[in-house]
Coordinates of C-alpha atoms in Angstrom, one line a residue:
M250 CA 36.6 -1.1 -27.4
P251 CA 35.3 -0.9 -23.8
R252 CA 37.5 -2.3 -21.0
G253 CA 37.2 -6.0 -20.5
R254 CA 35.4 -6.7 -23.8
G255 CA 38.6 -7.9 -25.4
R256 CA 39.5 -10.5 -22.7
A257 CA 39.7 -14.1 -23.7
T258 CA 37.2 -16.4 -22.1
H259 CA 38.6 -19.9 -22.3
G260 CA 40.1 -19.0 -25.7
R261 CA 36.9 -17.6 -27.1
N262 CA 36.0 -14.0 -27.9
P263 CA 32.8 -13.2 -26.0
E264 CA 31.6 -10.9 -28.7
Q265 CA 32.2 -13.6 -31.3
G266 CA 30.3 -16.0 -28.9
A267 CA 27.4 -13.5 -28.7
R268 CA 27.3 -13.3 -32.5
T269 CA 27.4 -17.1 -33.0
R270 CA 24.7 -17.7 -30.4
P271 CA 21.7 -19.2 -32.2
L272 CA 19.1 -16.7 -33.3
G273 CA 16.4 -18.9 -31.7
A274 CA 17.9 -18.3 -28.3
S275 CA 17.3 -14.5 -28.7
A276 CA 13.8 -15.2 -30.1
W277 CA 13.0 -17.4 -27.1
A278 CA 14.2 -14.7 -24.7
V279 CA 12.1 -12.0 -26.4
A280 CA 9.1 -14.4 -26.2
A281 CA 9.8 -15.0 -22.5
W282 CA 9.8 -11.3 -21.7
V283 CA 6.6 -10.7 -23.7
A284 CA 4.9 -13.5 -21.8
A285 CA 6.2 -12.1 -18.4
A286 CA 4.5 -8.8 -19.3
A287 CA 1.4 -10.3 -20.9
L288 CA 0.4 -12.6 -18.1
P289 CA 0.0 -9.9 -15.4
L290 CA -1.5 -7.5 -18.0
A291 CA -4.2 -10.1 -18.8
F292 CA -4.9 -10.6 -15.1
L293 CA -5.2 -6.8 -14.5
G294 CA -7.3 -6.5 -17.7
L295 CA -9.8 -9.2 -16.7
F296 CA -10.1 -8.7 -13.0
F297 CA -9.4 -4.9 -12.6
L298 CA -9.9 -2.8 -15.7
W299 CA -13.0 -4.7 -17.0
P300 CA -14.9 -4.6 -13.7
V301 CA -14.0 -1.0 -12.9
L302 CA -14.7 0.3 -16.4
S303 CA -17.9 -1.7 -16.6
L304 CA -19.2 -0.2 -13.4
V305 CA -18.3 3.3 -14.4
A306 CA -19.7 2.8 -17.9
T307 CA -23.0 1.5 -16.4
G308 CA -23.5 4.8 -14.7
F309 CA -23.3 6.6 -18.1
L310 CA -25.5 4.3 -20.1
A311 CA -29.2 4.6 -20.3
D312 CA -31.4 1.5 -20.6
G313 CA -28.2 -0.7 -20.6
G314 CA -28.8 -2.8 -17.5
I315 CA -25.9 -3.5 -15.1
G316 CA -22.5 -4.8 -16.0
G317 CA -22.2 -4.5 -19.8
I318 CA -20.0 -2.0 -21.7
G319 CA -21.5 -1.1 -25.0
A320 CA -25.1 -1.8 -24.0
G321 CA -27.6 1.1 -24.0
R322 CA -27.1 4.6 -25.2
L323 CA -24.6 7.1 -23.8
D324 CA -26.2 9.4 -21.2
L325 CA -24.0 12.1 -19.6
S326 CA -26.8 13.9 -17.8
G327 CA -25.5 12.5 -14.6
I328 CA -22.4 14.8 -14.6
P329 CA -24.2 18.1 -14.2
E330 CA -26.7 16.5 -11.9
V331 CA -24.1 15.1 -9.5
F332 CA -21.8 18.1 -9.6
G333 CA -24.7 20.4 -9.3
S334 CA -25.5 18.9 -5.9
P335 CA -24.1 20.7 -2.8
R336 CA -23.7 17.3 -1.2
T337 CA -21.1 16.3 -3.9
W338 CA -19.0 19.3 -3.3
K339 CA -19.2 18.9 0.5
V340 CA -18.0 15.3 0.1
I341 CA -15.1 16.3 -2.2
G342 CA -14.2 19.2 0.1
Q343 CA -14.1 16.8 3.1
T344 CA -12.0 14.4 1.2
L345 CA -9.4 17.0 0.4
A346 CA -9.5 18.5 3.9
Q347 CA -9.1 15.1 5.6
A348 CA -6.2 14.1 3.3
G349 CA -4.5 17.5 3.5
L350 CA -4.6 17.7 7.3
A351 CA -3.4 14.1 7.6
T352 CA -0.6 14.8 5.2
V353 CA 0.6 17.9 7.2
I354 CA 0.5 15.9 10.5
S355 CA 2.3 12.9 8.9
V356 CA 5.1 15.2 7.6
A357 CA 5.5 16.9 11.0
L358 CA 5.7 13.6 12.9
G359 CA 7.4 11.5 10.2
L360 CA 10.5 13.7 9.7
P361 CA 11.8 13.3 13.3
A362 CA 11.1 9.6 13.1
A363 CA 13.1 9.3 9.8
H364 CA 16.0 11.2 11.4
V365 CA 16.2 9.1 14.5
L366 CA 15.7 5.7 12.8
Y367 CA 17.8 6.3 9.6
R368 CA 20.5 8.7 10.6
L369 CA 21.4 7.6 14.2
Q370 CA 23.1 4.5 15.4
F371 CA 21.9 3.0 18.7
R372 CA 21.0 -0.4 20.2
G373 CA 17.6 -1.7 19.1
R374 CA 17.3 0.5 16.0
G375 CA 16.5 -2.4 13.8
I376 CA 13.7 -3.6 16.1
L377 CA 12.2 -0.1 16.2
R378 CA 12.3 0.2 12.4
G379 CA 10.5 -3.2 12.2
L380 CA 7.9 -2.0 14.6
L381 CA 7.4 1.2 12.6
T382 CA 6.1 -1.0 9.7
V383 CA 3.3 -2.5 11.8
P384 CA 0.9 0.6 11.8
F385 CA 0.9 0.7 8.0
V386 CA -0.2 -2.9 7.6
L387 CA -2.7 -3.0 10.4
P388 CA -6.2 -3.4 8.8
T389 CA -8.1 -0.1 8.5
V390 CA -11.1 -1.6 10.4
V391 CA -8.8 -2.4 13.4
V392 CA -7.5 1.2 13.5
G393 CA -10.9 2.6 13.1
V394 CA -12.3 0.5 15.9
A395 CA -9.2 1.4 18.1
F396 CA -9.8 5.1 17.7
S397 CA -13.5 4.6 18.2
A398 CA -12.7 2.8 21.5
L399 CA -10.3 5.7 22.5
T400 CA -12.6 8.7 21.7
G401 CA -16.1 7.2 21.9
E402 CA -18.4 6.6 24.8
G403 CA -16.6 4.9 27.6
G404 CA -13.2 5.6 26.1
P405 CA -10.4 7.4 28.1
L406 CA -10.6 10.5 25.7
A407 CA -14.4 10.6 25.5
F408 CA -14.4 13.9 27.5
L409 CA -12.7 15.6 24.6
G410 CA -15.8 15.1 22.4
L411 CA -13.7 13.8 19.5
D412 CA -16.1 10.9 18.7
R413 CA -17.4 11.2 15.1
S414 CA -15.2 14.2 14.4
L415 CA -12.8 15.4 11.8
A416 CA -10.0 15.4 14.3
A417 CA -10.5 11.6 15.0
I418 CA -10.4 10.8 11.3
V419 CA -7.3 12.9 10.7
L420 CA -5.4 11.3 13.6
A421 CA -6.4 7.8 12.5
L422 CA -5.2 8.6 9.0
A423 CA -1.9 9.9 10.4
F424 CA -1.6 6.7 12.4
F425 CA -0.9 4.8 9.1
N426 CA 0.9 7.5 7.1
V427 CA 3.5 8.6 9.6
T428 CA 5.0 5.2 8.9
V429 CA 4.8 5.8 5.1
L430 CA 6.6 9.2 5.3
A431 CA 9.2 8.1 7.8
R432 CA 10.2 5.0 5.8
T433 CA 10.1 6.7 2.4
V434 CA 12.0 9.8 3.4
G435 CA 14.2 7.8 5.8
G436 CA 15.3 5.4 3.1
F437 CA 16.4 8.4 1.0
W438 CA 17.9 10.4 3.9
A439 CA 20.0 7.4 5.0
R440 CA 21.9 7.5 1.7
L441 CA 22.3 11.3 1.5
D442 CA 25.8 12.6 1.8
D443 CA 26.0 14.9 4.9
R444 CA 29.4 16.5 4.0
A445 CA 27.7 19.7 2.7
E446 CA 25.8 20.1 5.9
Q447 CA 29.0 19.6 7.9
A448 CA 30.7 22.2 5.7
A449 CA 28.0 24.7 6.4
M450 CA 28.4 24.2 10.1
V451 CA 32.2 24.6 9.8
L452 CA 31.6 28.0 8.1
G453 CA 29.5 29.2 11.1
A454 CA 26.0 28.1 10.4
G455 CA 24.2 26.6 13.4
R456 CA 22.8 23.0 13.3
I457 CA 19.2 24.2 12.6
R458 CA 20.3 26.7 9.9
A459 CA 22.5 24.2 8.2
W460 CA 19.7 21.7 8.2
L461 CA 17.2 24.2 6.8
T462 CA 19.5 25.5 4.1
V463 CA 21.3 22.4 3.0
T464 CA 19.7 19.1 4.1
L465 CA 16.0 20.1 3.7
P466 CA 16.4 21.3 0.1
A467 CA 18.1 18.0 -0.7
L468 CA 15.3 16.1 0.9
A469 CA 12.6 18.2 -0.7
P470 CA 11.9 16.0 -3.7
A471 CA 11.7 12.8 -1.6
L472 CA 9.6 14.6 1.0
A473 CA 7.2 16.0 -1.6
S474 CA 6.9 12.6 -3.3
A475 CA 6.1 11.0 0.1
A476 CA 3.6 13.7 1.0
A477 CA 1.9 13.1 -2.4
L478 CA 1.5 9.4 -1.6
V479 CA 0.3 10.1 1.9
F480 CA -2.3 12.4 0.4
L481 CA -3.3 9.6 -2.0
F482 CA -3.6 7.0 0.7
S483 CA -5.6 9.4 2.9
S484 CA -8.0 10.6 0.1
T485 CA -8.9 7.0 -0.7
S486 CA -9.4 5.7 2.8
F487 CA -12.5 3.6 3.3
G488 CA -12.6 1.7 6.6
I489 CA -11.4 4.6 8.7
V490 CA -13.9 7.1 7.5
L491 CA -16.7 4.6 7.4
I492 CA -16.2 3.7 11.1
L493 CA -15.2 7.1 12.5
G494 CA -17.0 9.6 10.2
G495 CA -20.3 8.0 9.2
R496 CA -22.5 10.0 6.8
E497 CA -21.6 13.3 8.2
F498 CA -17.9 13.2 7.4
S499 CA -18.1 11.0 4.3
N500 CA -15.3 11.1 1.8
V501 CA -15.5 10.2 -1.9
E502 CA -14.8 6.5 -1.1
T503 CA -17.5 6.1 1.5
E504 CA -20.0 8.2 -0.6
I505 CA -19.5 5.8 -3.5
Y506 CA -20.2 2.9 -1.1
R507 CA -23.4 4.6 0.2
L508 CA -24.7 5.4 -3.3
T509 CA -23.9 1.9 -4.6
V510 CA -25.1 -0.2 -1.6
Q511 CA -27.9 1.9 -0.1
Y512 CA -29.4 3.6 -3.1
L513 CA -28.1 1.6 -6.1
D514 CA -27.3 5.0 -7.7
L515 CA -24.8 3.8 -10.2
R516 CA -24.9 7.1 -12.1
G517 CA -23.9 9.1 -9.0
A518 CA -21.3 6.5 -8.0
A519 CA -19.8 6.5 -11.6
V520 CA -19.5 10.3 -11.6
L521 CA -17.8 10.3 -8.2
S522 CA -15.5 7.6 -9.4
L523 CA -14.3 9.8 -12.2
A524 CA -13.6 12.6 -9.6
Q525 CA -11.6 10.1 -7.6
F526 CA -9.7 8.9 -10.6
A527 CA -8.7 12.5 -11.2
I528 CA -7.4 12.9 -7.6
V529 CA -5.6 9.6 -7.7
G530 CA -4.0 10.3 -11.1
A531 CA -2.8 13.7 -10.0
A532 CA -1.3 12.3 -6.8
L533 CA 0.5 9.5 -8.6
W534 CA 1.8 11.8 -11.3
V535 CA 3.2 14.3 -8.8
S536 CA 4.7 11.6 -6.7
A537 CA 6.4 9.9 -9.7
R538 CA 7.8 13.2 -11.1
L539 CA 9.1 14.3 -7.7
R540 CA 10.7 10.9 -7.0
A541 CA 12.5 11.0 -10.4
A542 CA 13.6 14.6 -9.7
G543 CA 15.0 13.5 -6.4
E544 CA 16.9 10.6 -7.9
R545 CA 18.5 13.0 -10.4
A546 CA 19.2 15.8 -8.0
V547 CA 21.7 14.3 -5.6
E548 CA 24.2 11.5 -5.6
L549 CA 23.2 8.8 -3.0
L550 CA 25.7 6.7 -1.0
P551 CA 25.3 3.2 0.4
E552 CA 23.1 3.2 3.5
G553 CA 25.0 3.0 6.8
Q554 CA 27.9 5.3 5.9
Q555 CA 26.2 8.3 7.4
L556 CA 25.1 6.8 10.8
R557 CA 26.4 8.5 14.0
R558 CA 25.8 8.3 17.7
P559 CA 23.0 10.4 19.1
G560 CA 23.9 13.8 20.5
R561 CA 22.3 16.7 22.4
G562 CA 21.0 18.2 19.1
D563 CA 19.0 15.0 18.4
V564 CA 17.0 15.2 21.6
P565 CA 14.0 17.1 20.1
A566 CA 13.7 14.5 17.3
I567 CA 14.0 11.6 19.8
V568 CA 11.3 13.2 22.0
A569 CA 9.0 13.7 19.0
L570 CA 9.4 10.1 18.0
A571 CA 8.7 8.9 21.5
V572 CA 5.5 11.0 21.8
T573 CA 4.3 9.7 18.4
A574 CA 4.9 6.1 19.3
L575 CA 3.3 6.4 22.7
L576 CA 0.3 8.6 22.0
L577 CA -0.5 8.3 18.3
H578 CA 0.3 4.6 17.9
G579 CA 0.4 3.1 21.3
L580 CA -2.6 4.7 23.1
P581 CA -5.3 3.6 20.6
I582 CA -4.0 0.0 20.4
L583 CA -3.6 -0.3 24.2
T584 CA -7.1 1.1 24.7
L585 CA -8.5 -1.4 22.2
V586 CA -6.9 -4.3 24.0
A587 CA -8.0 -3.1 27.4
R588 CA -11.6 -2.5 26.5
S589 CA -11.8 -5.9 24.8
L590 CA -11.1 -7.4 28.2
R591 CA -13.8 -5.4 30.0
G592 CA -17.3 -6.4 30.6
P593 CA -20.5 -4.3 30.6
G594 CA -19.9 -3.3 34.2
G595 CA -16.2 -2.5 33.8
E596 CA -15.0 -5.7 35.2
W597 CA -12.0 -7.6 33.7
T598 CA -13.3 -10.6 31.8
L599 CA -12.6 -12.9 28.8
A600 CA -16.3 -13.0 27.9
N601 CA -15.9 -11.0 24.8
Y602 CA -13.4 -13.5 23.4
A603 CA -15.5 -16.4 24.5
A604 CA -18.4 -15.0 22.5
L605 CA -16.3 -15.3 19.4
V606 CA -16.0 -19.0 19.9
S607 CA -19.6 -19.7 21.0
P608 CA -21.5 -16.6 19.7
P609 CA -24.9 -15.9 21.3
A610 CA -27.9 -16.1 19.0
D611 CA -28.4 -12.3 18.8
L612 CA -24.9 -11.6 17.5
P613 CA -24.6 -10.9 13.7
L614 CA -22.4 -13.9 13.1
D615 CA -23.2 -16.7 10.7
A616 CA -20.5 -18.9 12.3
P617 CA -18.0 -18.7 15.1
V618 CA -15.2 -16.2 14.5
T619 CA -12.7 -19.1 14.4
S620 CA -14.3 -19.9 11.0
A621 CA -13.8 -16.4 9.8
I622 CA -10.2 -16.5 11.0
W623 CA -9.5 -19.7 9.1
L624 CA -11.2 -18.4 6.0
S625 CA -9.3 -15.1 6.2
L626 CA -6.0 -16.9 6.6
R627 CA -6.7 -19.2 3.6
M628 CA -7.8 -16.4 1.4
A629 CA -4.9 -14.2 2.4
L630 CA -2.4 -17.0 1.7
V631 CA -3.8 -17.6 -1.8
A632 CA -3.9 -13.9 -2.5
A633 CA -0.3 -13.4 -1.3
L634 CA 1.0 -16.2 -3.4
L635 CA -0.9 -14.9 -6.5
A636 CA 0.4 -11.4 -5.9
M637 CA 3.9 -12.7 -5.5
A638 CA 3.8 -14.7 -8.7
L639 CA 2.5 -11.8 -10.7
G640 CA 4.6 -9.2 -8.8
V641 CA 7.9 -11.0 -9.5
L642 CA 7.1 -11.0 -13.2
L643 CA 6.1 -7.3 -13.2
A644 CA 9.2 -6.3 -11.2
L645 CA 11.5 -8.2 -13.6
V646 CA 9.9 -6.4 -16.6
L647 CA 9.8 -3.0 -15.0
S648 CA 13.4 -3.2 -13.9
R649 CA 14.7 -3.5 -17.5
R650 CA 16.5 -0.4 -19.0
P651 CA 15.6 -0.4 -22.7
E652 CA 17.6 1.9 -24.9
R653 CA 14.7 2.9 -27.2
P654 CA 12.7 5.9 -26.0
G655 CA 9.5 4.3 -27.1
L656 CA 10.1 1.2 -25.0
R657 CA 11.0 3.4 -22.0
R658 CA 7.7 5.3 -22.3
A659 CA 5.8 2.0 -22.7
L660 CA 7.4 0.7 -19.4
S661 CA 6.5 4.0 -17.7
L662 CA 2.8 3.6 -18.8
F663 CA 2.9 0.0 -17.7
D664 CA 4.2 1.0 -14.3
G665 CA 1.4 3.5 -13.9
L666 CA -1.2 0.8 -14.8
V667 CA 0.3 -1.5 -12.1
M668 CA -0.1 1.2 -9.5
L669 CA -3.7 2.0 -10.3
P670 CA -5.2 -0.6 -7.8
L671 CA -3.6 1.5 -5.0
G672 CA -5.8 4.5 -5.8
V673 CA -9.0 3.1 -7.4
S674 CA -11.9 2.7 -5.0
A675 CA -11.9 -0.7 -3.4
V676 CA -15.7 -0.3 -3.3
T677 CA -15.7 0.3 -7.1
L678 CA -13.5 -2.8 -7.6
G679 CA -15.6 -5.0 -5.4
F680 CA -18.9 -4.0 -6.9
G681 CA -17.4 -4.2 -10.4
L682 CA -16.3 -7.8 -9.8
L683 CA -19.8 -8.6 -8.5
I684 CA -21.6 -7.4 -11.6
T685 CA -19.1 -8.7 -14.2
M686 CA -18.0 -12.1 -13.0
H687 CA -21.3 -14.0 -13.5
R688 CA -19.9 -15.4 -16.9
P689 CA -16.5 -13.9 -17.5
L690 CA -15.4 -14.2 -21.1
G691 CA -18.5 -16.2 -21.9
I692 CA -17.4 -19.1 -19.7
G693 CA -20.3 -20.9 -18.1
L694 CA -19.0 -20.4 -14.6
D695 CA -20.5 -17.9 -12.1
L696 CA -17.5 -16.9 -10.0
R697 CA -19.9 -15.0 -7.7
T698 CA -21.2 -18.2 -6.2
S699 CA -17.8 -19.1 -4.7
V700 CA -15.2 -17.3 -2.6
A701 CA -12.8 -17.3 -5.5
L702 CA -13.2 -13.6 -6.1
I703 CA -12.1 -12.7 -2.6
P704 CA -8.4 -13.7 -3.1
I705 CA -8.5 -12.2 -6.6
A706 CA -9.6 -8.8 -5.2
Q707 CA -7.1 -9.1 -2.3
A708 CA -4.3 -9.9 -4.7
L709 CA -5.1 -6.8 -6.8
V710 CA -4.8 -4.7 -3.7
A711 CA -1.5 -6.4 -2.6
L712 CA 0.1 -6.4 -6.1
P713 CA 1.5 -2.9 -6.0
L714 CA 3.0 -3.5 -2.6
V715 CA 4.9 -6.5 -3.9
V716 CA 6.1 -4.7 -7.0
R717 CA 7.3 -1.7 -5.1
T718 CA 9.2 -3.9 -2.6
L719 CA 11.0 -6.0 -5.2
L720 CA 11.6 -3.3 -7.9
P721 CA 14.3 -1.3 -6.1
V722 CA 16.3 -4.4 -5.5
L723 CA 16.3 -5.4 -9.1
R724 CA 17.0 -1.8 -10.2
G725 CA 19.9 -1.7 -7.8
I726 CA 21.7 -4.7 -9.3
D727 CA 25.0 -3.7 -10.8
Q728 CA 24.8 -4.0 -14.6
Q729 CA 28.4 -5.3 -14.5
L730 CA 27.1 -8.6 -12.9
R731 CA 24.7 -9.2 -15.8
F732 CA 27.4 -8.2 -18.3
A733 CA 29.9 -10.6 -16.7
A734 CA 27.5 -13.5 -16.9
A735 CA 26.7 -12.7 -20.5
T736 CA 30.4 -12.6 -21.5
L737 CA 30.8 -16.1 -19.9
G738 CA 28.2 -17.4 -22.3
A739 CA 25.0 -17.1 -20.3
G740 CA 21.9 -16.3 -22.3
P741 CA 19.3 -13.8 -21.1
L742 CA 17.3 -16.4 -19.2
A743 CA 20.4 -17.9 -17.6
V744 CA 21.4 -14.4 -16.5
L745 CA 18.0 -13.9 -15.0
R746 CA 18.2 -17.3 -13.2
T747 CA 21.8 -16.8 -11.9
V748 CA 21.9 -13.0 -11.2
D749 CA 18.5 -11.4 -10.8
L750 CA 16.5 -14.0 -8.9
P751 CA 19.1 -14.9 -6.3
L752 CA 19.7 -11.3 -5.5
L753 CA 16.0 -10.8 -4.7
G754 CA 16.8 -13.0 -1.7
R755 CA 15.1 -12.0 1.5
S756 CA 13.3 -9.1 0.0
A757 CA 10.9 -11.7 -1.5
G758 CA 10.0 -12.7 2.1
L759 CA 9.3 -9.0 3.0
A760 CA 7.2 -8.7 -0.1
L761 CA 5.2 -11.8 0.8
G762 CA 4.7 -10.5 4.3
F763 CA 3.3 -7.2 2.9
A764 CA 1.0 -9.0 0.5
F765 CA -0.3 -11.4 3.2
A766 CA -0.9 -8.6 5.8
A767 CA -2.6 -6.4 3.2
S768 CA -4.8 -9.2 2.0
L769 CA -5.7 -10.3 5.5
G770 CA -7.0 -6.9 6.4
E771 CA -8.7 -6.0 3.0
F772 CA -12.2 -4.7 3.8
G773 CA -13.6 -2.5 1.0
A774 CA -13.8 -4.9 -1.9
T775 CA -14.2 -8.0 0.3
S776 CA -17.4 -6.6 1.9
F777 CA -19.1 -7.1 -1.5
L778 CA -17.8 -10.5 -2.2
V779 CA -18.4 -12.5 1.0
R780 CA -21.2 -15.0 1.1
P781 CA -23.6 -15.8 3.9
G782 CA -21.8 -18.2 6.3
E783 CA -18.4 -17.3 4.9
Q784 CA -17.4 -14.0 6.5
T785 CA -13.8 -12.8 6.5
L786 CA -12.5 -11.5 9.8
P787 CA -12.5 -7.7 8.8
V788 CA -16.2 -8.1 7.7
A789 CA -17.1 -9.8 10.9
V790 CA -15.5 -7.0 12.9
A791 CA -17.4 -4.3 11.1
R792 CA -20.7 -6.2 11.5
L793 CA -20.1 -6.7 15.2
I794 CA -19.1 -3.1 15.9
G795 CA -22.2 -1.7 14.0
H796 CA -24.8 -4.0 15.6
Q797 CA -27.0 -3.0 18.5
A798 CA -27.2 -6.4 20.3
P799 CA -25.9 -6.5 23.9
G800 CA -22.3 -7.7 23.9
S801 CA -21.9 -7.2 20.1
Y802 CA -19.6 -4.2 20.5
G803 CA -17.3 -6.0 23.0
A804 CA -17.1 -9.0 20.8
G805 CA -16.2 -6.7 17.9
L806 CA -13.4 -5.2 20.0
A807 CA -12.1 -8.7 20.8
A808 CA -12.2 -9.7 17.1
A809 CA -10.4 -6.5 16.1
V810 CA -7.6 -7.4 18.6
L811 CA -7.2 -10.8 17.0
L812 CA -7.2 -9.4 13.5
G813 CA -4.6 -6.8 14.5
A814 CA -2.4 -9.3 16.2
L815 CA -2.4 -11.6 13.1
A816 CA -1.5 -8.8 10.8
A817 CA 1.2 -7.4 13.1
G818 CA 2.7 -10.9 13.7
V819 CA 2.9 -11.6 10.0
M820 CA 4.6 -8.2 9.3
L821 CA 7.1 -8.5 12.1
L822 CA 8.0 -12.0 10.9
A823 CA 8.4 -10.7 7.4
E824 CA 10.7 -8.0 8.6
R825 CA 13.2 -10.6 9.7
F826 CA 13.5 -11.7 6.0
R827 CA 15.1 -8.4 5.0
A828 CA 18.6 -8.8 3.7
D829 CA 19.3 -5.5 5.5
G830 CA 17.6 -2.3 6.4
R831 CA 18.1 -0.8 3.0
L832 CA 15.8 -3.3 1.3
G833 CA 12.9 -2.7 3.7
A834 CA 13.3 1.0 3.5
Q835 CA 13.6 1.3 -0.2
G836 CA 10.8 -1.1 -0.8
R837 CA 8.5 1.3 0.9
A838 CA 10.3 4.3 -0.6
E839 CA 9.2 3.3 -4.1
F840 CA 5.6 4.2 -3.3

């Protein structure tokens, strides 16, 4: 008998108590877990799988109209037609090139940041780690506009000729993903035992050689997993490529948008969607396998045990982090703010911000931007709460450790389904919702006539972020705590209420912040779902930037500053809800 199982608990054998517990209690617990999985699954099925599959199927059905699976006859002639076009291969090649280069730069800049922020102890480290989160949650439209202001006409780097170039796109993608890599690898590195590296140095190896031969191989699975996710995020970028690349540097995402919106070429968009599914599936599979290999390869320690004071050997990493923060992250944002305060003649003015409150008649705004801000905040709050409710249920289900191999495989497949919204085209999702939600499930309610679809689409985008923030906390709970509660007579639901949910603690606040910031800046799907007179702030920014009216570009810069400030403020506030640095780091490390 295992230790502790034979102790008396107020004169009662816990095993006997477990046997005498009513069978109905076990049945109710099973029913509760089934419901916890079924509710999010139904939401994903109705608002994600059905719209996406409907749009894709529409492209392969002849004479079937729009939006119905099973209507018309199967027509696969679009596959050789689309893949026989040089334009298709150019777009796919540009997608892979942009994502590959952004991944290389993110690895090169993210590793020094991970070393400084997760291995060194210094004053202000927590604040810097919180600030490192901000670039990832800034709306893509804000970052695209910031790099356009930096490299475009009138920008401080205009003389380099980087406007509408591959270099500008790659740097903007790295702007987001240095954060992803630093936090993902850093969360793993902070818990890596450094005694093997110290032993190598005692035996005569220099610091660099010891790091290359001992630490880097140990980090390799986590590094490769993070790189695969950076590649995934970069290959599915929409707002960045749309603003900085135009048609010349289209990726698969923006090409789907162009075919769908400008040409109503659903067949071409459907074929490209399949190509994107293949890229996304491969990236997710590689990331999951490498993350699992990394977890099995080494024994991790509690974070904080390996921290040390900075030394002379850390100077290169500190310099690299400073250059990254100042040039890659700071310069574009400072340029955006400065140019938003400039008038047509270069004078300092608040006219661009005043135009947002009282827009001139020639600006492409249906209402003052204050209305767009209020709508965006309301929609983001609803989406964040919806994503949190579903995300908690999903995290609780996915954190279980079933003994049966079949159940473990089912949970793994379920986990992959939950992650799909991260990689599926937001354009595909938005247009799919538009063509399927006229009478969902035969209900006489046209959801397209209201703004209800906007928070639904935003919640789908935010849901994986919530799950991946909460799941490591639940998986890290000591099983002995659950066992102790059970031996004291607590049923499964009581264990959940008294052990699991309280230990989620402040990580729930961090997850809510991620969900709110991601929803606030969502642009791809929302651009299909907004109605006249009810623009969200990201859509208003894009319309202002792309309009030719005098003063429209300056007003767009000002609106982008407001949107970025809102998203950054929410994320910095959410970072204060972390129980400790480990929760925030590991929450991101699960991607």
